[in-house]
PDB file of C-alpha atoms in Angstrom:
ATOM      1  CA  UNK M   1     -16.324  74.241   7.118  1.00  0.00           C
ATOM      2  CA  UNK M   2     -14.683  73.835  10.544  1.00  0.00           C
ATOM      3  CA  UNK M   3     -11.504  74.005  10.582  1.00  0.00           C
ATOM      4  CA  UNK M   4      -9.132  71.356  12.713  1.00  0.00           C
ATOM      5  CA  UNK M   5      -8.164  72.175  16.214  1.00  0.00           C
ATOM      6  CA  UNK M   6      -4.796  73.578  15.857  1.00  0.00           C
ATOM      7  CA  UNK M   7      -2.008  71.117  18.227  1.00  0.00           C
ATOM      8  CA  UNK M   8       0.036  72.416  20.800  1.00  0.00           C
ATOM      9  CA  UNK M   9       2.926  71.138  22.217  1.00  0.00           C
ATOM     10  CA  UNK M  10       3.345  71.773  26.257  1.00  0.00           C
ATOM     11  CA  UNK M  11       6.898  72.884  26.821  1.00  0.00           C
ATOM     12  CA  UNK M  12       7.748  71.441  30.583  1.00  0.00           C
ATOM     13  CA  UNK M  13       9.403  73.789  32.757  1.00  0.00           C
ATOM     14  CA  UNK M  14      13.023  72.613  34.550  1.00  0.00           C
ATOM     15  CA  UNK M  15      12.434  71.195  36.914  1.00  0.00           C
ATOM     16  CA  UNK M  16      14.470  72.821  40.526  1.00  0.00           C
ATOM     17  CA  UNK M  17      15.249  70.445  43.562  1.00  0.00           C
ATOM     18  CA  UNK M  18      12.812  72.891  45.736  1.00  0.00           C
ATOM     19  CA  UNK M  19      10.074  72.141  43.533  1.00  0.00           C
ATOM     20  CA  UNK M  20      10.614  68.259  43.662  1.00  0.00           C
ATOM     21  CA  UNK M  21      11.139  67.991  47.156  1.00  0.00           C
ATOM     22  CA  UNK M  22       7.755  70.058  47.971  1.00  0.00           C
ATOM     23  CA  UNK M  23       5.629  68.119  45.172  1.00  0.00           C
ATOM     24  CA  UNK M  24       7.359  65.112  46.827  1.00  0.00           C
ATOM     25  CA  UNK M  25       6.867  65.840  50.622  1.00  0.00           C
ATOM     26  CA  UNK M  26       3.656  64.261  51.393  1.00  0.00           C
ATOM     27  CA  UNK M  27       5.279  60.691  49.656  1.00  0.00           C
ATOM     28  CA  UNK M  28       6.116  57.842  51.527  1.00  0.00           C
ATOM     29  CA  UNK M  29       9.738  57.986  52.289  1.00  0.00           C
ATOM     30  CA  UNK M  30      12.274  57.146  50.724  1.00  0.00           C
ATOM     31  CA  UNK M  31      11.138  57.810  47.783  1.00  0.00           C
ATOM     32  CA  UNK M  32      13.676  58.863  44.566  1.00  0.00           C
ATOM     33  CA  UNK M  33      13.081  61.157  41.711  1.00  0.00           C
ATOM     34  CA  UNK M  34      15.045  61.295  38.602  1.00  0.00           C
ATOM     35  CA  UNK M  35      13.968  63.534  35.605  1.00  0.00           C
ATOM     36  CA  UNK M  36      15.952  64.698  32.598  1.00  0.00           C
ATOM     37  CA  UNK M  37      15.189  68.234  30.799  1.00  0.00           C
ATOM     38  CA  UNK M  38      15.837  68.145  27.289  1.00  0.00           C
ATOM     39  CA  UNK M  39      19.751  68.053  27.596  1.00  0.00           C
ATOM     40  CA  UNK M  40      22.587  64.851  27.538  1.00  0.00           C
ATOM     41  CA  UNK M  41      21.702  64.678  31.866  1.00  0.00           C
ATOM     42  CA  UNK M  42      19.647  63.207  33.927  1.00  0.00           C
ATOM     43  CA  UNK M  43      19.137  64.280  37.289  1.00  0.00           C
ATOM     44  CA  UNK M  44      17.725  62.036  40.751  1.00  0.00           C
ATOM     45  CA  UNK M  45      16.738  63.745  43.731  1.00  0.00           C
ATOM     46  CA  UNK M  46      16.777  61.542  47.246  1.00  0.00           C
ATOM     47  CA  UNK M  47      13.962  61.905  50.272  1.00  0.00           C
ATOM     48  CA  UNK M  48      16.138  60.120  52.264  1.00  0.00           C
ATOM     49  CA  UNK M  49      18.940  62.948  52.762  1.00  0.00           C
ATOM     50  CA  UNK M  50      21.152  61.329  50.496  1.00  0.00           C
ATOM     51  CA  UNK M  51      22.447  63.959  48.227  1.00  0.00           C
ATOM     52  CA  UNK M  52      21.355  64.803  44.640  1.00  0.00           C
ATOM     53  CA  UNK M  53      23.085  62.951  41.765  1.00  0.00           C
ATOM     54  CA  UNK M  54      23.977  63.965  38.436  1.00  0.00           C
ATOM     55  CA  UNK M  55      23.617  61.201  35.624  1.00  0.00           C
ATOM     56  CA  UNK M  56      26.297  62.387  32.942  1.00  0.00           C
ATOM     57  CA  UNK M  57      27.051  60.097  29.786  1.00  0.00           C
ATOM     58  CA  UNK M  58      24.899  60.225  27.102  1.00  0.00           C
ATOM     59  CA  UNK M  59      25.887  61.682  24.026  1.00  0.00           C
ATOM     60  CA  UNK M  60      22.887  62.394  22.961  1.00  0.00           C
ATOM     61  CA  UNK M  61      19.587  64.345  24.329  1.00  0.00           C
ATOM     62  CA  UNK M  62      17.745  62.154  26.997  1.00  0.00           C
ATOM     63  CA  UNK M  63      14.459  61.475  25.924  1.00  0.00           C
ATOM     64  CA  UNK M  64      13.189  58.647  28.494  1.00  0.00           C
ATOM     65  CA  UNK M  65      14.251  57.382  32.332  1.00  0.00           C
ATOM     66  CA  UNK M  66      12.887  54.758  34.451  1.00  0.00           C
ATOM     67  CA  UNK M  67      14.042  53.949  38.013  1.00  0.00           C
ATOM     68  CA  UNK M  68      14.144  50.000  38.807  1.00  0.00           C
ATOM     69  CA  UNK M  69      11.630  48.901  41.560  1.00  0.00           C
ATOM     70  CA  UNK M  70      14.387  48.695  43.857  1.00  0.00           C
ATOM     71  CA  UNK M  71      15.795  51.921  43.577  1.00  0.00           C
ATOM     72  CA  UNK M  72      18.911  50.347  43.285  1.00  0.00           C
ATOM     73  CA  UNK M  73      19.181  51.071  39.303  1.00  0.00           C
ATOM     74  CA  UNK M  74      18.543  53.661  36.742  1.00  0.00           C
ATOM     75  CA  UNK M  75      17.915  53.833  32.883  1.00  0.00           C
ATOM     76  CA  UNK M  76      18.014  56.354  30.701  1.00  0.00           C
ATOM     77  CA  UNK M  77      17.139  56.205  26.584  1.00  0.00           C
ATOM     78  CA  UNK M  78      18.208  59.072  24.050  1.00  0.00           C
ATOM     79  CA  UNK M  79      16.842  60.698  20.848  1.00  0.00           C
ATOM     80  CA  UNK M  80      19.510  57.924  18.926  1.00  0.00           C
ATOM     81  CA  UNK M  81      18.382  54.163  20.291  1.00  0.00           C
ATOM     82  CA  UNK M  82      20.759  53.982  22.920  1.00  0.00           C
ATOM     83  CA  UNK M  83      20.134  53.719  26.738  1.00  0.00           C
ATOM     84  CA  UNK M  84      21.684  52.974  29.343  1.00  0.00           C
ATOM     85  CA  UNK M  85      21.397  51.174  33.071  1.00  0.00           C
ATOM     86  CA  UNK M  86      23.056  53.327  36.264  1.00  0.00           C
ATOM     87  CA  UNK M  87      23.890  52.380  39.275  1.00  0.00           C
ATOM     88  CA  UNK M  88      22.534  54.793  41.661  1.00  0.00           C
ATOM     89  CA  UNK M  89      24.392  54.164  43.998  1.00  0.00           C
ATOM     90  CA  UNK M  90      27.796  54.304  42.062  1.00  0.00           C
ATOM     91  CA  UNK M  91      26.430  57.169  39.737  1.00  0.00           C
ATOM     92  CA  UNK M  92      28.011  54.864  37.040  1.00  0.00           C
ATOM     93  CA  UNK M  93      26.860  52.996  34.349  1.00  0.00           C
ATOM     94  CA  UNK M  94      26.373  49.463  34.603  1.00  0.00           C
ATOM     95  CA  UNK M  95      25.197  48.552  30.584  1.00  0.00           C
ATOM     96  CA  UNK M  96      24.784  50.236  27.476  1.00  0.00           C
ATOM     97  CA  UNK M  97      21.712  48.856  25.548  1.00  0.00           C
ATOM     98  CA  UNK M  98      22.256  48.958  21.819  1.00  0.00           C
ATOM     99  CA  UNK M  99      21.758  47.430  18.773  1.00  0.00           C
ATOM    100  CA  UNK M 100      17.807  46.578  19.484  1.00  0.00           C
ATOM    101  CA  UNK M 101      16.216  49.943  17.279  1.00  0.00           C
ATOM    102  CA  UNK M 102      17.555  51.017  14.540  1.00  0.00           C
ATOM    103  CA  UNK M 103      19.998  53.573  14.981  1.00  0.00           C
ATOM    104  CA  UNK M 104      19.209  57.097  14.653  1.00  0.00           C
ATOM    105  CA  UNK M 105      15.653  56.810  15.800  1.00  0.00           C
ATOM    106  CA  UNK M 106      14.376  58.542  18.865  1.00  0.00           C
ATOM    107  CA  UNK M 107      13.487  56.173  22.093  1.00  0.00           C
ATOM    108  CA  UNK M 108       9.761  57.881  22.936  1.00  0.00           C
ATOM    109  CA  UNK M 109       9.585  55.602  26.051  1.00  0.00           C
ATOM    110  CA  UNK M 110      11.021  53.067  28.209  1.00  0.00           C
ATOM    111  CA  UNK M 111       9.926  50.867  30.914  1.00  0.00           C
ATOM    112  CA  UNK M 112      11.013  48.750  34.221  1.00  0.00           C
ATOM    113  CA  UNK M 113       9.198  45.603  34.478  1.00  0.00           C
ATOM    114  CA  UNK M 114       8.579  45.182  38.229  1.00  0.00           C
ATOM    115  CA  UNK M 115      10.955  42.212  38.612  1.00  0.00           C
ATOM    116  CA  UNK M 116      13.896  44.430  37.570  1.00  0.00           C
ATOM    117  CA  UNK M 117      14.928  41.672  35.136  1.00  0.00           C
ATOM    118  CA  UNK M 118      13.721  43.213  32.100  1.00  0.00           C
ATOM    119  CA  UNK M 119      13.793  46.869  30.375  1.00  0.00           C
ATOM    120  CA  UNK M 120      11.146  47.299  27.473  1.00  0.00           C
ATOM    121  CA  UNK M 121      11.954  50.616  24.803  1.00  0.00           C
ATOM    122  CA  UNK M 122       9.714  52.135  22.251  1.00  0.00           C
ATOM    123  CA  UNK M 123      10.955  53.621  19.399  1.00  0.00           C
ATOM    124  CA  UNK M 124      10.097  55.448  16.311  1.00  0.00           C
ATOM    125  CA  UNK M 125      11.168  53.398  14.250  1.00  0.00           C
ATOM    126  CA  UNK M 126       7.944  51.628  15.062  1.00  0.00           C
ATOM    127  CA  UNK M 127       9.120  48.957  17.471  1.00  0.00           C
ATOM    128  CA  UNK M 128       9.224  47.733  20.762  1.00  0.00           C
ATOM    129  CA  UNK M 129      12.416  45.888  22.233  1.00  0.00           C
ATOM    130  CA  UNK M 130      12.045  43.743  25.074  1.00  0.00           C
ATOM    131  CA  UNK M 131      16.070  43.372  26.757  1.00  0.00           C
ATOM    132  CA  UNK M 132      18.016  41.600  29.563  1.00  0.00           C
ATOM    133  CA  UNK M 133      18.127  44.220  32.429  1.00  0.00           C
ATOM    134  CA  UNK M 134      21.490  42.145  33.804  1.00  0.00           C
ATOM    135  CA  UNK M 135      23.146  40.956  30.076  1.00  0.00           C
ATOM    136  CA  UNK M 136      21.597  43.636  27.718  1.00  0.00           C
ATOM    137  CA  UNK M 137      20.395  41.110  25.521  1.00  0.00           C
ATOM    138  CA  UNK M 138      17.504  41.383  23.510  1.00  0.00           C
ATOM    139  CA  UNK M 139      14.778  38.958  24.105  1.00  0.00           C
ATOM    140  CA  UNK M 140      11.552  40.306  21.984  1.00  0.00           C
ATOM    141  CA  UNK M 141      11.546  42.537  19.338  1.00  0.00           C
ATOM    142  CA  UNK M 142       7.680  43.467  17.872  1.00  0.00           C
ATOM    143  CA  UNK M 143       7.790  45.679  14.685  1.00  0.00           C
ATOM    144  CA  UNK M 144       5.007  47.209  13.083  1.00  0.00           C
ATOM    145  CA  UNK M 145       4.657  49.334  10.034  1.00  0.00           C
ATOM    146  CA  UNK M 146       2.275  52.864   8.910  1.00  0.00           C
ATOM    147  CA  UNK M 147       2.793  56.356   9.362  1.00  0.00           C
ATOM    148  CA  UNK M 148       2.442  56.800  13.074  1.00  0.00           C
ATOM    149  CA  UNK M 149       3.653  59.720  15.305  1.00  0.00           C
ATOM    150  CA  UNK M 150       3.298  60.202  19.056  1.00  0.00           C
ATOM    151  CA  UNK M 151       3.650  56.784  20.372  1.00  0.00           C
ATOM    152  CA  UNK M 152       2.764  55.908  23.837  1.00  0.00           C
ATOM    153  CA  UNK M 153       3.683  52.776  26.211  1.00  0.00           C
ATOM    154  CA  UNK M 154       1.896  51.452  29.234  1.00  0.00           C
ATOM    155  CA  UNK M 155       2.525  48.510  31.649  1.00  0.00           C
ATOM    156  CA  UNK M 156       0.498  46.080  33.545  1.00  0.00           C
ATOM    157  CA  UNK M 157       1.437  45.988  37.153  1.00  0.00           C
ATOM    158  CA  UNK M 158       1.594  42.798  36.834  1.00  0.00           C
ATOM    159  CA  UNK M 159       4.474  42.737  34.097  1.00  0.00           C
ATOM    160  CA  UNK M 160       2.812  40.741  32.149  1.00  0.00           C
ATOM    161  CA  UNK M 161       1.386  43.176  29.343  1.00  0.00           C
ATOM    162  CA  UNK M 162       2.727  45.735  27.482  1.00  0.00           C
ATOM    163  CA  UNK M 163      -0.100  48.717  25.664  1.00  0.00           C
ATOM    164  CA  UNK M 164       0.916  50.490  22.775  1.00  0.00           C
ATOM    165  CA  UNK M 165      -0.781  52.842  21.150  1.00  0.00           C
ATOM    166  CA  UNK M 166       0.381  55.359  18.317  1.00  0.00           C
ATOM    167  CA  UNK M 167      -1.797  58.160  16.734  1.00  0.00           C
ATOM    168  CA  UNK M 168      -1.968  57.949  12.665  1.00  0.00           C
ATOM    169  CA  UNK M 169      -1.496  60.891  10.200  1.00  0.00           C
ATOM    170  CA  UNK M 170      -3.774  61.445   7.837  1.00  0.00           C
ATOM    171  CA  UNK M 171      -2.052  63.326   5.461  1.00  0.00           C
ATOM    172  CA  UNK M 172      -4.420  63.075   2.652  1.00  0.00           C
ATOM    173  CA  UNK M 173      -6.286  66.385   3.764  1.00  0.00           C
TER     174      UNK M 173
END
């Protein structure tokens, strides 16, 4: 009998200023970059000269970032439901969104919706939270329930659909 393609995980090197500006160069300018490498920081990188800026505040390992269509904001999710919206021009937080996922789970993605009004999170605790980009409210909450691992979230341009799609274990083998 065959046996299963063994799965590999792809460990992503740090990623160095030099590296982003070059893969950035041929971008329309000014363009922004902000990526976070498996510690409590997330990083943004400017193509207008403005200088690079260190996000410092979660407690917890980053795990997501988005950057608002305007440039003007920031968030950031951790491995314990919790993210938070920068300023990037202040470097500071504006709002700390809580309370939507269960605590303790992991954030696998988040999302901007291209208004800037609203933030969307998915977690694994097998939901998606919808919030208030200005009051951190929640304003949808979708649950589901199985044994799912390795979620994924995609949205529309148009900001008006949210994809979600989650591989199953089949642990009956």
């Amino acid at each position: 009998a065959a046996r299963p393609a063994e799965r590999r995980e792809a460990q992503a090197a740090p990623l160095s200023a030099d590296l982003a500006r070059h893969v950035l160069s041929s971008i329309r300018r000014p363009w922004r970059l902000a990526a976070a490498s498996g510690t409590n920081n997330a990083k943004m990188w400017q193509g207008d000269g403005g200088p690079d800026v260190n996000f410092t505040g979660h407690v917890n390992r980053i795990t997501a970032l988005a950057l608002f269509p305007a440039g003007d904001r920031l968030v950031t999710s951790d491995n314990r439901a919790e993210s938070i919206i920068w300023s990037t021009r202040t470097v500071r937080p504006l709002l700390t969104l809580r309370g939507g996922h269960m605590i303790h789970n992991r954030i696998f993605e988040v999302r901007v919706f291209p208004d800037g009004e609203r933030v969307a999170t998915l977690g694994s605790d097998r939901s998606v939270v919808v919030w208030d980009a200005r009051s951190g409210e929640v304003v949808h909450r979708l649950a589901w329930h199985g044994e799912q691992s390795h979620f994924k979230m995609v949205m529309f341009p148009e900001g008006d659909r949210l994809l979600v799609g989650a591989e199953y274990r089949d642990d009956s083998a």
